[in-house]
Short mmCIF file of C-alpha atoms in Angstrom, two decimals:
data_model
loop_
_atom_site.label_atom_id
_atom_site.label_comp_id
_atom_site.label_asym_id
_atom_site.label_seq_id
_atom_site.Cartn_x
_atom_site.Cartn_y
_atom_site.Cartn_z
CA UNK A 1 0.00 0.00 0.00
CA UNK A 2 1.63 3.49 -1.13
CA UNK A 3 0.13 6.64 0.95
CA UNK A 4 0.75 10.22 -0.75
CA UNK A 5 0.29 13.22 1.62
CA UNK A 6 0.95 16.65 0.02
CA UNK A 7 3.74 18.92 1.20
CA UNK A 8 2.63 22.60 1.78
CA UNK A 9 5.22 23.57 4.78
CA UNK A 10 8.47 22.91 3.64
CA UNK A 11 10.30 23.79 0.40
CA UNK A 12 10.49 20.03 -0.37
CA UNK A 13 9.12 16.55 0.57
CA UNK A 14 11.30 15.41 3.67
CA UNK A 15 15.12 13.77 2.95
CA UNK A 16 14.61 11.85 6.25
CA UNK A 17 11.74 10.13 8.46
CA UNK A 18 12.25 8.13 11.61
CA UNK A 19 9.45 6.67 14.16
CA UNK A 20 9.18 6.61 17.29
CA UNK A 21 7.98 3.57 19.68
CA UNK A 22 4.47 5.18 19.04
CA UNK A 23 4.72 5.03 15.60
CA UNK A 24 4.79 8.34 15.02
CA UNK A 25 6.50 10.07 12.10
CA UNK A 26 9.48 12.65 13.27
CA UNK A 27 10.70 14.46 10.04
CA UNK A 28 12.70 18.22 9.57
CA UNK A 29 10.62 21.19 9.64
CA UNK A 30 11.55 24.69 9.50
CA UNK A 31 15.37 23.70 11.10
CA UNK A 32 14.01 21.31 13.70
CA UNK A 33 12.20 18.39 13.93
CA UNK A 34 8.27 17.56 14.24
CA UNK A 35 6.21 14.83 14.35
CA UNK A 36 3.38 15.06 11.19
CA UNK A 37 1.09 12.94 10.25
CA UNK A 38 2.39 11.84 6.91
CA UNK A 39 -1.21 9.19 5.91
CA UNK A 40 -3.33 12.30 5.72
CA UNK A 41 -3.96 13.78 2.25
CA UNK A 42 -2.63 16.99 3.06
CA UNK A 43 0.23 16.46 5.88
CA UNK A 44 -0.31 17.55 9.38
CA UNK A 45 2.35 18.60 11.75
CA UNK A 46 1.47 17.58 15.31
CA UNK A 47 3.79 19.02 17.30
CA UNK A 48 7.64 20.24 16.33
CA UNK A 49 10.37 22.04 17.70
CA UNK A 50 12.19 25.12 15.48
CA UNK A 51 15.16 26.59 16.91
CA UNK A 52 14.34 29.80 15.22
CA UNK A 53 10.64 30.10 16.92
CA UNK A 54 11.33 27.88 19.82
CA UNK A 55 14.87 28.48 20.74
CA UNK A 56 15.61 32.49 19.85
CA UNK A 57 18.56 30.26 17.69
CA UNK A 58 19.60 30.69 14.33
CA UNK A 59 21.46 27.22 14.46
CA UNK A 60 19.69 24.12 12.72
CA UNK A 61 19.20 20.55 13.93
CA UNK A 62 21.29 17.93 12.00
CA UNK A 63 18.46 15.32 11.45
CA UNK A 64 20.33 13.17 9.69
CA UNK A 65 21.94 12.26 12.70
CA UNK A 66 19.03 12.67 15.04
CA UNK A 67 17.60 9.73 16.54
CA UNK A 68 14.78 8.26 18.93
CA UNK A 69 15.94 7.16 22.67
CA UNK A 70 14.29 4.50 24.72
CA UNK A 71 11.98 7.19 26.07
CA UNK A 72 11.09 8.71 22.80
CA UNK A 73 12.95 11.72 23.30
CA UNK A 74 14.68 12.79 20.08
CA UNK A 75 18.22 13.43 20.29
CA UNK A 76 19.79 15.58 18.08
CA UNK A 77 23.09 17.51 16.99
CA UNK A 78 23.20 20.74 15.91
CA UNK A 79 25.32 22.71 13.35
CA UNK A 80 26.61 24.52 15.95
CA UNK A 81 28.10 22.14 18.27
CA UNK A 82 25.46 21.35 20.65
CA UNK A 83 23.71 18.03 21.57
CA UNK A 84 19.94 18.70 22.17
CA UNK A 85 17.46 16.40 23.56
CA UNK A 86 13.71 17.31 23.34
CA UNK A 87 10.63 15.61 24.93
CA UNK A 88 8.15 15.25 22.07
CA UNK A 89 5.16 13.27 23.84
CA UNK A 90 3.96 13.21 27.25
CA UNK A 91 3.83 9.82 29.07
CA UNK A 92 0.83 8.70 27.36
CA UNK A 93 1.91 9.05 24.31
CA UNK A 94 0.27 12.13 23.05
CA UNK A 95 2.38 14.32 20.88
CA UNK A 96 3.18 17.87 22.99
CA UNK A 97 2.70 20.95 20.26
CA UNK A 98 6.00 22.34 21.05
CA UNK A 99 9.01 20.18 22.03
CA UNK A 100 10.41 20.23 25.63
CA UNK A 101 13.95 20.74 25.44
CA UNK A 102 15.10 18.63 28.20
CA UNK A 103 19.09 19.05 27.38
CA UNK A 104 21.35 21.06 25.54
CA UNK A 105 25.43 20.62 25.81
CA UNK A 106 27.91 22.49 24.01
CA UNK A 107 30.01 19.26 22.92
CA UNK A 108 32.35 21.14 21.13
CA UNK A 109 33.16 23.40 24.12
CA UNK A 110 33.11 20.79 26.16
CA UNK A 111 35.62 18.91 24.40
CA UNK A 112 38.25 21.83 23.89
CA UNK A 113 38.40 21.95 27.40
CA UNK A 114 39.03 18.65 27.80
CA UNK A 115 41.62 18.24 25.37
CA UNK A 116 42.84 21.64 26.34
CA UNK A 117 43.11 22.43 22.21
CA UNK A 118 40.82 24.31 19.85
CA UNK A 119 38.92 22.08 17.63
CA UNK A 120 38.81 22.58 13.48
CA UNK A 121 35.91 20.23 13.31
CA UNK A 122 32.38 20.75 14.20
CA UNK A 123 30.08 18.12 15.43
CA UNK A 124 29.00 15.68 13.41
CA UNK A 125 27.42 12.70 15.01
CA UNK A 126 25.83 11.26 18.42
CA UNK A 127 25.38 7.53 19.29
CA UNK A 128 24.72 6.04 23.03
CA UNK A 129 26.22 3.29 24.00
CA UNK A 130 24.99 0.26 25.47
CA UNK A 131 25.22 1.80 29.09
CA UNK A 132 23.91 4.88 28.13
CA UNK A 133 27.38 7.30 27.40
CA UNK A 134 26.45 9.72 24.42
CA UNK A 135 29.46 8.75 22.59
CA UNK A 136 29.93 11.34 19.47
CA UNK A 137 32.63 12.46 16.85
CA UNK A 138 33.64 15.60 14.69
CA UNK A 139 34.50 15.83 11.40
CA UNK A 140 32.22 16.95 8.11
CA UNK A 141 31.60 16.38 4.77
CA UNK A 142 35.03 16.01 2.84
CA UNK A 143 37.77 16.39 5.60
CA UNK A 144 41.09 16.70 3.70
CA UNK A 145 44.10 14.87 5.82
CA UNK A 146 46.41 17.80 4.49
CA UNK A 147 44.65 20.83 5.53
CA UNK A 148 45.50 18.87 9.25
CA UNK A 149 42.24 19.70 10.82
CA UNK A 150 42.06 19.14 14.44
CA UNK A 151 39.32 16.81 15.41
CA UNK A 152 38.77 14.20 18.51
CA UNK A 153 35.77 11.47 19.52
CA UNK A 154 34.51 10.89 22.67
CA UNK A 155 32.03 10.68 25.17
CA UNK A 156 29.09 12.46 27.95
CA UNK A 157 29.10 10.31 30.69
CA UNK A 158 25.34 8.68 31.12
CA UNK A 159 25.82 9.83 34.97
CA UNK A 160 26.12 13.29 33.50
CA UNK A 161 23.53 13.04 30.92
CA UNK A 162 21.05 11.66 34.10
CA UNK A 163 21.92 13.92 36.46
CA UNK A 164 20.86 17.02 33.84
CA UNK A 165 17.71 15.43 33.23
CA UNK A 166 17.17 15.13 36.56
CA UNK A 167 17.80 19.15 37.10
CA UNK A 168 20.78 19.12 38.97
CA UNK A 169 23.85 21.00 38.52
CA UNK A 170 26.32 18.72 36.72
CA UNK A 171 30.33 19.88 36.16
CA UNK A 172 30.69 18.75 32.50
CA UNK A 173 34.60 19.07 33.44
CA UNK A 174 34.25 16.00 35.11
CA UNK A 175 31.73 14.14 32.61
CA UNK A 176 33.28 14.74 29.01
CA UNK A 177 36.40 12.38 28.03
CA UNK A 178 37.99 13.04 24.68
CA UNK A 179 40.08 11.03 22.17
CA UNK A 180 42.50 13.54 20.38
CA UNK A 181 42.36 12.68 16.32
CA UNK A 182 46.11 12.87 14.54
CA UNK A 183 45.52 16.48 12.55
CA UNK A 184 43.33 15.63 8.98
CA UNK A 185 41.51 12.74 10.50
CA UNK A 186 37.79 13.27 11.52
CA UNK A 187 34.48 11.37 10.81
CA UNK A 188 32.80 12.09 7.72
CA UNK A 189 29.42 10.47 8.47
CA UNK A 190 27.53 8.16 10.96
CA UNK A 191 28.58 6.39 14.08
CA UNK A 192 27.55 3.28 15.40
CA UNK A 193 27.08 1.36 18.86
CA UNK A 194 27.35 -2.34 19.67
CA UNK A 195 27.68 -4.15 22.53
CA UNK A 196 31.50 -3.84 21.95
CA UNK A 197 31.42 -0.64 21.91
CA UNK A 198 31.00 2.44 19.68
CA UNK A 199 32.34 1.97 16.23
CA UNK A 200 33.74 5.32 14.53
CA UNK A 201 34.61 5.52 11.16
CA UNK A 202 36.77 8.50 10.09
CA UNK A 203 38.39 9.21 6.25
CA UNK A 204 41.75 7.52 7.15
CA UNK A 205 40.65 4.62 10.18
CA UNK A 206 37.52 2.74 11.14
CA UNK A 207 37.61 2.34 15.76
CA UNK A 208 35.84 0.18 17.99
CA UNK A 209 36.02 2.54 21.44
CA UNK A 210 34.99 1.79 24.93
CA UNK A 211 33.47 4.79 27.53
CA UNK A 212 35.67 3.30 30.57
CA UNK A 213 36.57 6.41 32.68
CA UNK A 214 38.09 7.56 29.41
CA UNK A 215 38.05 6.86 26.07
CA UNK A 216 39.37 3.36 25.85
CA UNK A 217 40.46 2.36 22.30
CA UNK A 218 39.87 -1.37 21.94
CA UNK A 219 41.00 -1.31 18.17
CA UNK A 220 42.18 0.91 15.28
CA UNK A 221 42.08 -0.43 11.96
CA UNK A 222 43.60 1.83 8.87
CA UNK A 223 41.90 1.15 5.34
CA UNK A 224 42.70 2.26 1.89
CA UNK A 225 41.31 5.79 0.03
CA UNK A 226 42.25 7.37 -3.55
CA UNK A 227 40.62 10.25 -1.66
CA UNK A 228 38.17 12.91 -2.78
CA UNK A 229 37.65 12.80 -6.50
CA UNK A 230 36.95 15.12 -8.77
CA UNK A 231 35.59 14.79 -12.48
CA UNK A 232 37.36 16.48 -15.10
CA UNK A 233 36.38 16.56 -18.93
CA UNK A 234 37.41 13.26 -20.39
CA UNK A 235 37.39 11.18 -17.42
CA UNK A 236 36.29 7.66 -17.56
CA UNK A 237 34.41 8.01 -14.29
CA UNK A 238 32.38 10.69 -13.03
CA UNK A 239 33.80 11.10 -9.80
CA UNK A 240 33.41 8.86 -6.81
CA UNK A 241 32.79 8.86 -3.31
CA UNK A 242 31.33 11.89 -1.82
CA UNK A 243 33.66 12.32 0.85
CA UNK A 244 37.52 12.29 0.98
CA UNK A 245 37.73 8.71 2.53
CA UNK A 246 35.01 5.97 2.97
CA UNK A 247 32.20 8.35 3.71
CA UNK A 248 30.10 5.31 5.00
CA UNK A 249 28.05 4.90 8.23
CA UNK A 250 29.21 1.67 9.70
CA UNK A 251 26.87 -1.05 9.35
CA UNK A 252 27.16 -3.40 12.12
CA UNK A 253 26.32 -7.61 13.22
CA UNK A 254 26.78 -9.33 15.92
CA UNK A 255 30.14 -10.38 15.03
CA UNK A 256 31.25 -7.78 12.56
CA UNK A 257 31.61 -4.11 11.26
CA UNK A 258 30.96 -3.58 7.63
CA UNK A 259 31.63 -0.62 5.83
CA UNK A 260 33.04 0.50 1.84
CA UNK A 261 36.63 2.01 1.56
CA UNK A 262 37.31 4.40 -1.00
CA UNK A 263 39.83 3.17 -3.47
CA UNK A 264 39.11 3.46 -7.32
CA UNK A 265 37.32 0.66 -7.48
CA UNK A 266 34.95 0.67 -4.01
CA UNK A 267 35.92 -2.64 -1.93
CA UNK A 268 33.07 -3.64 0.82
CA UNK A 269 34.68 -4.47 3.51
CA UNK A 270 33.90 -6.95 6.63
CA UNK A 271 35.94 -6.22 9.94
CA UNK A 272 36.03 -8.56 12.87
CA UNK A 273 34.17 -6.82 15.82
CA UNK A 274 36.75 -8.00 18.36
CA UNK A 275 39.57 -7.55 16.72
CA UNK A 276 39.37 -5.43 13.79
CA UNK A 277 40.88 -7.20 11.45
CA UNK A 278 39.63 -7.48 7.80
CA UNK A 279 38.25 -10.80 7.29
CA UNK A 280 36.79 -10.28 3.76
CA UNK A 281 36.83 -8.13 1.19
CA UNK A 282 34.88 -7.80 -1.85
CA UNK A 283 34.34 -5.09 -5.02
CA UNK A 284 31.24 -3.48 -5.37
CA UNK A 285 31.62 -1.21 -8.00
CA UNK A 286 33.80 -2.88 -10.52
#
């Protein structure tokens, strides 16, 4: 069964729906996020949150990279730095008309104190582990290795995270632990969590990391990239990969991580969760 509901709020149809344990429909409006109902002929918007009308903010929410918790709050970065979390439905279930937000931390800020460095990077993506640390890393969309960036990973402790939702006054000095990146390296999409661990793949090295009073790096595994690519007049190809290296989200089993490199002809690749090792290898674009 195909349902068609007709767009009349934003410019376009939305790039990105998720769903919450309800089942309802969280999409981008206007910056933010909203839950609409996308089965009625003309779609509805039953709530949202805009950081322009909401917020006084002329940042954006990254919903690309937004995602649903265990208590249907959506968690989301922004584009400028901060990790928001907003209650969308009360504990029935209904949808609130304008977002609660519950939490907002300046990762960014609280990383450069941390690592006692100013960061090139901006945020890019959030993931919680299995224990409930809001692992994230920086990076961007084509992050060249010579322009040596300055970018890190890393984690909000879930003690931190609880604590704020809680209303208390939580020293984030004592809650954020950062992995510094070698200059040039940074993540250039998605992030991933397993029971393992968070898996992080940047342009140059794909990690399995642990939140253990610090960033514990289980594994680091390097993989190959002709880097970005551009098309010239003549080529045989027209271009390649988006980003400088792999430019994949990590897709993850029980036993393995699974992501594309970026060579000149794309390789999918199948890492060994424990380990990191490649244990098979295989063209996909040949």
């Amino acid at each position: 069964e195909i349902n068609v509901s007709y767009e009349k709020t934003n410019a376009n149809a939305s790039p990105a729906i998720f769903f919450d344990s309800y089942g309802h429909a969280v999409v981008p409006l206007l910056g933010g996020l909203a839950i609409r109902d996308i089965n009625a002929e003309e779609t509805q918007t039953l709530g949202y949150f805009s950081p322009k009308q909401h917020d006084n903010g002329e940042y954006l929410i990254q919903s690309s990279y937004s995602f649903v918790d265990e208590s249907n709050r959506l968690v989301c970065p922004t584009n400028n730095n901060h990790v928001l979390m907003l209650k969308a439905t009360d504990e029935d279930g209904n949808v609130l008309p304008e977002f609660e937000k519950v939490l907002d931390i300046d990762i960014k800020a609280a990383a450069e104190a941390a690592l006692g460095k100013t960061l090139d990077q901006n945020l890019l993506a959030v993931v919680f582990d299995y224990e409930g640390n809001l692992l994230f890393a920086t990076g961007g969309f084509r992050i060249y290795p010579d322009r040596k960036q300055q970018g890190a990973m890393g984690y909000i402790s879930r003690t931190a995270i609880d604590a704020i939702l809680n209303g208390e006054e939580t020293d984030l000095s004592e809650a954020v632990f950062v992995y510094e990146l070698a200059p040039g390296e940074g993540a250039e999409n998605g992030i991933a969590a397993s029971k393992d661990g968070a898996v992080i793949l940047t342009n140059q090295n794909c990690y399995l990391l642990q939140a253990d009073n610090g960033v514990k790096k289980i594994w680091e595994t390097p993989y190959e990239s002709a880097g970005a690519k551009e098309s010239k007049e003549g080529d045989e190809t027209t271009g390649g990969g988006l980003a400088w290296g792999s430019g994949c989200s990590p897709s993850l089993t029980k036993d393995l991580v699974m992501f594309t490199d970026n060579q000149e002809t794309v390789n999918l690749l199948a890492q060994d969760m424990k380990t990191g090792a490649v244990v098979a290898s295989h063209p996909v674009n040949d």
